[in-house]
Amino acid sequence: MIRARPIAKARGNMTPMDAHERILRAIRAIQQGEVASYGDVARRAGLPGRARMVAQLLSRNDDIDLPWHRVLRSDGRIAFPADSPSHAEQCARLRAEGVDVREGRVRMHPRENGLDHAIWG
DNA sequence: AGAATGACAGGAA
DNA sequence: GTTCCTGCCATTC
């Protein structure tokens, strides 16, 4: 057996530019009224373990059309400090799409990723 | 090169 | 439910 080293670092083949593009695509793919965590976006972009890279991109992003407000922390909370203008802005944008935001957080429907289902039925 | 810094995540307490 | 702590990755001193 050839010992499959943890593929955690199987990213060397992608240029940062491609990574950025894929992350942006993943964010744009979030439907109105839906939300996703930074980690989700990273995974969907083919970049598992790089939630912070998503955050970094968003912090620099200037694209007005990007639905940045649909990205939350894994626990469903808005990433900005509760007193910040950005927090209020994100809150407003989400509610405008019909998302139920309470105390700066959104209820994330638990992962129904076939794994639990496959194991436990 | 080493330390500090983030729009983070996950598990422990 | 909460806070705290450690691991993570890319960037910037």
XYZ file of N, CA, C and O (backbone and C1' of nucleotides) in Angstrom:
666
model
N 0.857 -1.206 0.000
C 0.000 0.000 0.000
C 0.877 1.234 0.000
O 1.927 1.297 0.610
N 0.436 2.240 -0.644
C 1.298 3.398 -0.867
C 1.044 4.515 0.111
O 1.370 5.628 -0.141
N 0.468 4.213 1.245
C 0.249 5.250 2.267
C -0.212 6.568 1.675
O 0.610 7.364 1.187
N -1.494 6.776 1.728
C -2.037 8.024 1.205
C -1.840 9.142 2.207
O -2.614 9.304 3.132
N -0.802 9.861 2.035
C -0.540 11.006 2.919
C -1.776 11.900 2.966
O -2.472 12.069 1.973
N -2.059 12.449 4.123
C -3.215 13.345 4.228
C -3.184 14.372 3.117
O -2.176 15.060 2.948
N -4.260 14.443 2.364
C -4.260 15.321 1.201
C -4.409 16.782 1.572
O -4.585 17.620 0.729
N -4.302 17.066 2.847
C -4.514 18.441 3.303
C -3.752 19.455 2.455
O -4.234 20.533 2.181
N -2.574 19.070 2.047
C -1.770 20.045 1.297
C -1.751 19.745 -0.196
O -0.761 19.960 -0.862
N -2.837 19.232 -0.697
C -2.884 18.887 -2.113
C -3.222 20.115 -2.948
O -3.821 20.016 -3.986
N -2.795 21.267 -2.489
C -3.216 22.498 -3.151
C -2.134 23.129 -3.997
O -2.343 24.140 -4.625
N -0.983 22.555 -3.961
C 0.134 23.181 -4.649
C -0.093 23.422 -6.125
O 0.598 24.234 -6.712
N -1.078 22.741 -6.707
C -1.259 22.836 -8.149
C -2.099 24.037 -8.573
O -2.154 24.367 -9.733
N -2.736 24.687 -7.611
C -3.620 25.786 -7.975
C -2.959 27.134 -7.708
O -2.450 27.381 -6.634
N -3.020 28.003 -8.665
C -2.466 29.336 -8.465
C -3.410 30.143 -7.598
O -4.615 29.892 -7.593
N -2.889 31.086 -6.851
C -3.723 31.932 -5.999
C -4.846 32.588 -6.807
O -5.967 32.718 -6.333
N -4.542 32.942 -8.038
C -5.533 33.591 -8.875
C -6.724 32.682 -9.099
O -7.874 33.091 -8.954
N -6.438 31.422 -9.439
C -7.523 30.458 -9.630
C -8.307 30.285 -8.352
O -9.535 30.251 -8.364
N -7.593 30.178 -7.251
C -8.247 29.988 -5.962
C -9.221 31.130 -5.712
O -10.363 30.917 -5.315
N -8.777 32.329 -5.973
C -9.631 33.495 -5.755
C -10.873 33.425 -6.626
O -11.981 33.652 -6.157
N -10.663 33.075 -7.873
C -11.800 32.978 -8.789
C -12.819 31.961 -8.308
O -14.022 32.198 -8.313
N -12.300 30.816 -7.870
C -13.201 29.748 -7.436
C -13.957 30.149 -6.184
O -15.135 29.835 -6.039
N -13.291 30.864 -5.312
C -13.972 31.325 -4.103
C -15.083 32.306 -4.464
O -16.198 32.210 -3.968
N -14.759 33.227 -5.364
C -15.771 34.203 -5.775
C -16.958 33.499 -6.416
O -18.112 33.838 -6.159
N -16.664 32.487 -7.243
C -17.763 31.734 -7.866
C -18.628 31.079 -6.808
O -19.849 31.114 -6.881
N -17.963 30.489 -5.826
C -18.705 29.789 -4.763
C -19.628 30.744 -4.018
O -20.741 30.384 -3.654
N -19.141 31.947 -3.800
C -19.964 32.934 -3.099
C -21.132 33.373 -3.963
O -22.261 33.466 -3.502
N -20.838 33.601 -5.232
C -21.915 34.035 -6.138
C -22.965 32.955 -6.304
O -24.102 33.227 -6.671
N -22.581 31.717 -6.012
C -23.498 30.588 -6.198
C -24.511 30.459 -5.062
O -25.466 29.701 -5.172
N -24.284 31.179 -3.988
C -25.236 31.118 -2.871
C -26.519 31.823 -3.275
O -26.493 32.994 -3.615
N -27.616 31.086 -3.236
C -28.902 31.639 -3.685
C -29.433 32.690 -2.720
O -29.146 32.639 -1.521
N -30.199 33.603 -3.240
C -30.838 34.609 -2.405
C -31.668 33.932 -1.329
O -32.350 32.955 -1.584
N -31.562 34.457 -0.120
C -32.317 33.884 0.991
C -31.588 32.720 1.644
O -32.018 32.195 2.655
N -30.462 32.321 1.057
C -29.659 31.240 1.634
C -28.384 31.818 2.226
O -27.989 32.934 1.897
N -27.727 31.046 3.084
C -26.455 31.488 3.654
C -25.461 30.338 3.666
O -25.841 29.185 3.514
N -24.205 30.666 3.836
C -23.160 29.644 3.910
C -22.054 30.151 4.803
O -21.847 31.360 4.924
N -21.355 29.233 5.446
C -20.254 29.657 6.311
C -18.987 29.844 5.479
O -18.904 29.370 4.348
N -18.014 30.510 6.066
C -16.743 30.713 5.382
C -16.144 29.371 5.001
O -15.610 29.198 3.912
N -16.244 28.441 5.934
C -15.702 27.110 5.677
C -16.428 26.419 4.534
O -15.804 25.756 3.712
N -17.744 26.575 4.498
C -18.540 26.000 3.409
C -18.044 26.525 2.072
O -17.795 25.759 1.139
N -17.931 27.825 1.984
C -17.501 28.457 0.744
C -16.147 27.897 0.318
O -15.950 27.531 -0.840
N -15.251 27.807 1.277
C -13.915 27.300 0.966
C -14.001 25.875 0.410
O -13.395 25.564 -0.612
N -14.747 25.027 1.089
C -14.913 23.639 0.615
C -15.496 23.599 -0.772
O -14.993 22.915 -1.660
N -16.577 24.348 -0.972
C -17.236 24.353 -2.282
C -16.302 24.854 -3.360
O -16.463 24.557 -4.533
N -15.325 25.645 -2.975
C -14.372 26.175 -3.945
C -13.227 25.193 -4.163
O -12.309 25.459 -4.921
N -13.295 24.065 -3.469
C -12.237 23.074 -3.614
C -11.033 23.415 -2.762
O -9.921 22.986 -3.044
N -11.245 24.213 -1.716
C -10.147 24.643 -0.861
C -10.468 24.380 0.608
O -10.594 25.314 1.393
N -10.595 23.117 0.970
C -10.947 22.783 2.350
C -9.921 23.315 3.338
O -8.727 23.293 3.063
N -10.374 23.809 4.446
C -9.464 24.279 5.478
C -9.015 25.706 5.293
O -8.136 26.178 6.007
N -9.589 26.385 4.347
C -9.143 27.754 4.115
C -10.227 28.793 4.299
O -10.355 29.721 3.513
N -10.972 28.637 5.378
C -12.029 29.605 5.693
C -11.446 31.008 5.800
O -12.028 31.987 5.338
N -10.258 31.092 6.384
C -9.668 32.414 6.610
C -9.280 33.087 5.322
O -9.202 34.301 5.227
N -9.030 32.278 4.307
C -8.695 32.843 3.007
C -9.933 33.493 2.415
O -9.846 34.547 1.779
N -11.082 32.867 2.625
C -12.342 33.440 2.158
C -12.558 34.788 2.839
O -12.895 35.781 2.200
N -12.340 34.810 4.129
C -12.520 36.050 4.892
C -11.582 37.133 4.377
O -11.968 38.292 4.206
N -10.365 36.728 4.128
C -9.365 37.684 3.661
C -9.785 38.299 2.339
O -9.675 39.500 2.115
N -10.306 37.429 1.455
C -10.746 37.919 0.157
C -11.899 38.903 0.298
O -11.917 39.952 -0.322
N -12.860 38.517 1.123
C -14.027 39.373 1.313
C -13.623 40.720 1.889
O -14.164 41.753 1.512
N -12.674 40.688 2.819
C -12.268 41.943 3.447
C -11.666 42.907 2.428
O -11.776 44.107 2.576
N -11.052 42.358 1.394
C -10.444 43.204 0.368
C -11.374 43.457 -0.800
O -11.177 44.394 -1.564
N -12.356 42.610 -0.958
C -13.229 42.686 -2.124
C -13.896 44.049 -2.293
O -14.298 44.675 -1.330
N -14.032 44.470 -3.528
C -14.686 45.751 -3.793
C -15.881 45.566 -4.731
O -16.601 46.517 -4.995
N -16.071 44.351 -5.223
C -17.177 44.056 -6.132
C -18.520 44.297 -5.435
O -18.891 43.607 -4.504
N -19.241 45.278 -5.895
C -20.509 45.663 -5.284
C -21.571 44.602 -5.506
O -22.516 44.476 -4.738
N -21.414 43.808 -6.554
C -22.431 42.802 -6.894
C -22.270 41.507 -6.109
O -23.146 40.656 -6.133
N -21.128 41.350 -5.464
C -20.890 40.111 -4.723
C -21.789 40.020 -3.487
O -21.824 40.951 -2.691
N -22.515 38.915 -3.352
C -23.417 38.747 -2.206
C -22.665 38.385 -0.942
O -22.881 37.318 -0.339
N -21.791 39.240 -0.497
C -20.938 38.986 0.665
C -21.738 38.760 1.944
O -21.306 38.078 2.855
N -22.932 39.343 1.988
C -23.727 39.275 3.219
C -24.265 37.874 3.489
O -24.737 37.602 4.580
N -24.171 36.976 2.501
C -24.704 35.622 2.707
C -23.673 34.701 3.342
O -23.914 33.516 3.525
N -22.514 35.236 3.652
C -21.462 34.430 4.261
C -21.370 34.725 5.754
O -21.161 35.869 6.158
N -21.553 33.681 6.550
C -21.533 33.823 8.006
C -20.504 32.887 8.614
O -19.895 32.082 7.927
N -20.329 32.992 9.925
C -19.430 32.053 10.590
C -20.120 30.706 10.700
O -21.329 30.580 10.491
N -19.354 29.702 11.041
C -19.882 28.340 11.040
C -21.024 28.174 12.027
O -21.876 27.315 11.861
N -21.049 28.987 13.056
C -22.122 28.886 14.037
C -23.325 29.745 13.649
O -24.271 29.867 14.418
N -23.276 30.357 12.491
C -24.401 31.140 12.004
C -24.376 32.590 12.422
O -25.264 33.355 12.083
N -23.332 32.974 13.160
C -23.270 34.366 13.602
C -22.604 35.248 12.562
O -21.721 34.808 11.833
N -23.014 36.498 12.543
C -22.384 37.481 11.676
C -20.982 37.737 12.199
O -20.785 37.869 13.405
N -20.042 37.812 11.275
C -18.641 37.873 11.685
C -18.228 39.220 12.257
O -17.282 39.290 13.039
N -18.916 40.260 11.891
C -18.538 41.599 12.370
C -18.963 41.810 13.821
O -19.928 41.212 14.285
N -18.264 42.687 14.508
C -18.654 43.067 15.875
C -20.085 43.592 15.863
O -20.478 44.299 14.939
N -20.835 43.248 16.888
C -22.263 43.568 16.920
C -22.535 45.066 16.824
O -23.596 45.465 16.352
N -21.581 45.879 17.240
C -21.834 47.320 17.243
C -21.415 48.001 15.937
O -21.695 49.162 15.738
N -20.753 47.253 15.064
C -20.211 47.860 13.852
C -21.281 48.140 12.802
O -22.304 47.462 12.752
N -21.032 49.135 11.962
C -21.938 49.473 10.859
C -22.088 48.296 9.895
O -23.162 48.039 9.387
N -20.978 47.607 9.662
C -21.015 46.474 8.746
C -21.986 45.410 9.234
O -22.687 44.776 8.454
N -21.996 45.229 10.542
C -22.900 44.252 11.130
C -24.348 44.621 10.826
O -25.132 43.788 10.360
N -24.673 45.868 11.060
C -26.034 46.349 10.798
C -26.374 46.190 9.324
O -27.471 45.753 8.961
N -25.415 46.531 8.494
C -25.608 46.446 7.052
C -25.916 45.015 6.612
O -26.852 44.744 5.877
N -25.119 44.087 7.110
C -25.298 42.680 6.751
C -26.650 42.172 7.235
O -27.370 41.480 6.531
N -26.971 42.561 8.448
C -28.246 42.186 9.043
C -29.395 42.648 8.150
O -30.294 41.881 7.808
N -29.341 43.895 7.752
C -30.393 44.480 6.936
C -30.506 43.766 5.589
O -31.594 43.446 5.125
N -29.354 43.519 4.988
C -29.366 42.865 3.672
C -29.976 41.478 3.746
O -30.734 41.063 2.879
N -29.633 40.751 4.796
C -30.165 39.402 4.948
C -31.677 39.442 5.146
O -32.424 38.700 4.510
N -32.106 40.321 6.021
C -33.545 40.410 6.291
C -34.295 40.815 5.044
O -35.416 40.384 4.819
N -33.661 41.654 4.222
C -34.289 42.099 2.980
C -34.523 40.918 2.045
O -35.342 40.972 1.140
N -33.785 39.840 2.274
C -33.954 38.639 1.442
C -34.844 37.614 2.124
O -34.995 36.501 1.646
N -35.373 38.006 3.286
C -36.277 37.096 3.971
C -35.596 36.170 4.956
O -36.207 35.255 5.489
N -34.318 36.411 5.229
C -33.605 35.567 6.189
C -33.925 36.015 7.616
O -33.951 37.209 7.904
N -34.188 35.062 8.464
C -34.522 35.365 9.851
C -33.256 35.540 10.677
O -32.574 34.576 11.005
N -32.944 36.778 11.005
C -31.742 37.074 11.783
C -32.134 37.534 13.178
O -32.831 38.516 13.341
N -31.695 36.797 14.187
C -32.007 37.182 15.567
C -30.734 37.219 16.370
O -29.948 36.298 16.337
N -30.578 38.316 17.102
C -29.367 38.489 17.913
C -28.124 38.314 17.057
O -27.169 37.657 17.476
N -28.191 38.844 15.853
C -27.015 38.780 14.984
C -26.647 37.393 14.525
O -25.503 37.156 14.149
N -27.586 36.490 14.545
C -27.264 35.149 14.054
C -28.421 34.507 13.301
O -29.562 34.893 13.463
N -28.060 33.541 12.486
C -29.030 32.841 11.654
C -28.994 31.357 11.991
O -27.914 30.795 12.221
N -30.139 30.748 12.068
C -30.176 29.306 12.328
C -29.717 28.567 11.078
O -30.349 28.637 10.039
N -28.620 27.845 11.220
C -28.095 27.075 10.080
C -28.660 25.664 10.143
O -28.459 24.968 11.135
N -29.341 25.233 9.067
C -29.843 23.855 9.075
C -28.660 22.900 9.091
O -27.805 22.937 8.218
N -28.593 22.019 10.114
C -27.478 21.101 10.308
C -27.185 20.302 9.035
O -28.080 19.961 8.292
N -25.937 20.028 8.857
C -25.489 19.243 7.694
C -26.271 17.956 7.507
O -26.202 17.079 8.349
N -26.948 17.805 6.410
C -27.577 16.531 6.077
C -26.753 15.913 4.973
O -27.272 15.328 4.040
N -25.465 16.036 5.105
C -24.559 15.472 4.105
C -24.552 13.971 4.222
O -24.123 13.433 5.195
N -24.973 13.327 3.245
C -25.177 11.880 3.204
C -24.401 11.025 4.176
O -24.738 9.874 4.359
N -23.383 11.551 4.819
C -22.557 10.693 5.674
C -23.337 10.158 6.869
O -23.466 8.950 7.058
N -23.874 11.061 7.670
C -24.671 10.630 8.812
C -25.800 9.726 8.339
O -26.095 8.706 8.938
N -26.420 10.146 7.242
C -27.540 9.390 6.699
C -27.078 8.004 6.278
O -27.754 7.003 6.525
N -25.918 7.937 5.661
C -25.393 6.659 5.176
C -25.061 5.734 6.345
O -25.287 4.522 6.285
N -24.533 6.323 7.416
C -24.132 5.515 8.560
C -25.321 5.154 9.439
O -25.522 4.000 9.800
N -26.113 6.133 9.766
C -27.201 5.933 10.727
C -28.552 5.733 10.056
O -29.545 5.486 10.736
N -28.596 5.919 8.749
C -29.901 5.817 8.108
C -30.689 7.047 8.461
O -31.869 7.051 8.395
P 13.255 31.484 5.848
O 13.690 32.489 7.045
C 14.883 32.269 7.758
C 14.749 32.902 9.120
C 13.579 32.322 9.909
O 13.882 32.284 11.296
C 13.216 34.625 9.516
P 12.926 31.399 12.234
O 12.097 32.538 13.003
C 12.813 33.547 13.693
C 11.827 34.452 14.388
C 10.647 33.722 15.015
O 10.311 34.357 16.239
C 9.860 35.230 13.382
P 9.041 33.971 17.078
O 8.093 35.239 16.820
C 8.601 36.542 17.075
C 7.472 37.550 16.985
C 6.185 37.101 17.666
O 5.563 38.232 18.263
C 5.790 37.417 15.350
P 4.165 38.137 18.983
O 3.229 38.923 17.947
C 3.699 40.152 17.392
C 2.639 40.721 16.475
C 1.210 40.534 16.998
O 0.459 41.683 16.673
C 1.427 39.470 14.923
P -1.025 41.851 17.197
O -1.850 41.519 15.875
C -1.577 42.267 14.705
C -2.476 41.833 13.572
C -3.918 41.491 13.982
O -4.798 42.062 13.033
C -3.016 39.765 12.732
P -6.075 42.844 13.594
O -7.160 42.382 12.538
C -7.675 41.088 12.559
C -8.044 40.686 11.153
C -9.387 39.981 11.073
O -9.975 40.160 9.796
C -7.629 38.454 10.636
P -10.942 41.311 9.542
O -12.324 40.566 9.462
C -13.071 40.234 10.624
C -14.126 39.234 10.259
C -13.596 38.020 9.513
O -14.322 36.873 9.899
C -15.179 39.138 8.184
P -13.910 36.021 11.122
O -13.448 34.621 10.551
C -13.779 34.195 9.229
C -13.563 32.698 9.164
C -14.579 31.872 9.942
O -14.928 30.707 9.204
C -12.432 31.405 10.721
P -15.962 29.631 9.841
O -15.052 28.543 10.571
C -14.112 27.809 9.809
C -13.816 26.468 10.437
C -15.015 25.733 11.049
O -14.820 24.343 10.877
C -13.481 26.302 12.755
P -15.938 23.298 11.359
O -15.333 22.708 12.714
C -14.010 22.203 12.704
C -13.661 21.695 14.081
C -14.839 21.005 14.779
O -14.341 19.883 15.486
C -14.089 22.802 16.093
P -15.400 18.878 16.161
O -14.703 18.681 17.574
C -13.281 18.655 17.647
C -12.853 19.132 19.017
C -13.702 18.511 20.139
O -12.867 18.148 21.229
C -13.740 20.848 20.289
P -13.511 17.308 22.446
O -12.978 18.162 23.688
C -11.667 18.747 23.633
C -11.545 19.802 24.723
C -12.140 19.347 26.053
O -11.325 19.809 27.122
C -13.214 21.317 25.314
P -11.602 19.285 28.605
O -12.226 20.563 29.314
C -11.628 21.844 29.123
C -12.436 22.885 29.871
C -13.137 22.363 31.124
O -13.090 23.341 32.156
C -14.734 23.263 29.668
P -27.845 25.736 21.228
O -27.270 26.908 22.212
C -28.155 27.982 22.504
C -27.882 28.565 23.883
C -26.506 29.199 24.019
O -26.620 30.588 23.790
C -26.844 27.647 25.779
P -25.359 31.300 23.065
O -24.233 31.276 24.188
C -24.411 32.091 25.323
C -23.271 31.862 26.312
C -21.915 32.234 25.712
O -21.583 33.556 26.151
C -21.833 30.088 26.788
P -20.402 34.385 25.426
O -19.078 33.853 26.138
C -19.039 33.739 27.539
C -17.815 32.923 27.948
C -16.506 33.468 27.357
O -15.508 33.439 28.370
C -16.767 31.189 26.771
P -14.048 34.108 28.058
O -13.186 32.802 27.726
C -13.344 31.669 28.555
C -12.301 30.615 28.200
C -10.996 31.172 27.622
O -9.908 30.422 28.145
C -12.004 29.686 26.064
P -8.373 30.800 27.794
O -7.990 29.643 26.790
C -8.464 28.330 27.051
C -8.012 27.401 25.951
C -6.696 27.846 25.316
O -5.876 26.710 25.154
C -8.353 27.638 23.650
P -4.344 26.916 24.660
O -4.330 26.111 23.276
C -4.930 24.827 23.235
C -5.125 24.377 21.796
C -3.905 24.612 20.900
O -3.619 23.408 20.202
C -5.839 25.544 19.914
P -2.428 23.373 19.165
O -3.171 23.456 17.746
C -4.132 22.471 17.426
C -4.727 22.752 16.048
C -3.670 23.021 14.970
O -4.011 22.294 13.809
C -5.225 24.794 15.038
P -2.959 22.251 12.565
O -3.574 23.245 11.456
C -4.884 23.556 11.500
C -5.288 24.573 10.467
C -4.209 25.029 9.493
O -4.535 24.585 8.184
C -5.304 26.905 10.541
P -3.311 24.540 7.104
O -3.493 25.889 6.275
C -4.780 26.350 5.938
C -4.703 27.772 5.409
C -3.422 28.104 4.651
O -3.748 28.825 3.483
C -3.774 29.677 6.361
P -2.574 29.109 2.442
O -2.508 30.699 2.432
C -3.691 31.410 2.111
C -3.501 32.895 2.374
C -2.292 33.503 1.678
O -2.708 34.719 1.084
C -2.202 33.928 4.006
P -1.605 35.606 0.267
O -1.390 36.827 1.258
C -2.427 37.122 2.178
C -2.102 38.331 3.010
C -0.990 39.270 2.502
O -1.429 40.601 2.707
C -0.459 38.488 4.674
P -0.494 41.832 2.172
O 0.112 42.405 3.535
C -0.747 42.580 4.653
C 0.054 42.998 5.876
C 1.222 43.974 5.595
O 1.289 44.917 6.639
C 2.032 42.084 6.700
P 1.927 46.446 6.336
O 3.449 46.461 6.542
C 4.281 45.787 7.363
C 4.072 45.771 8.844
C 5.218 46.357 9.615
O 4.871 46.592 10.971
C 5.371 44.017 9.682
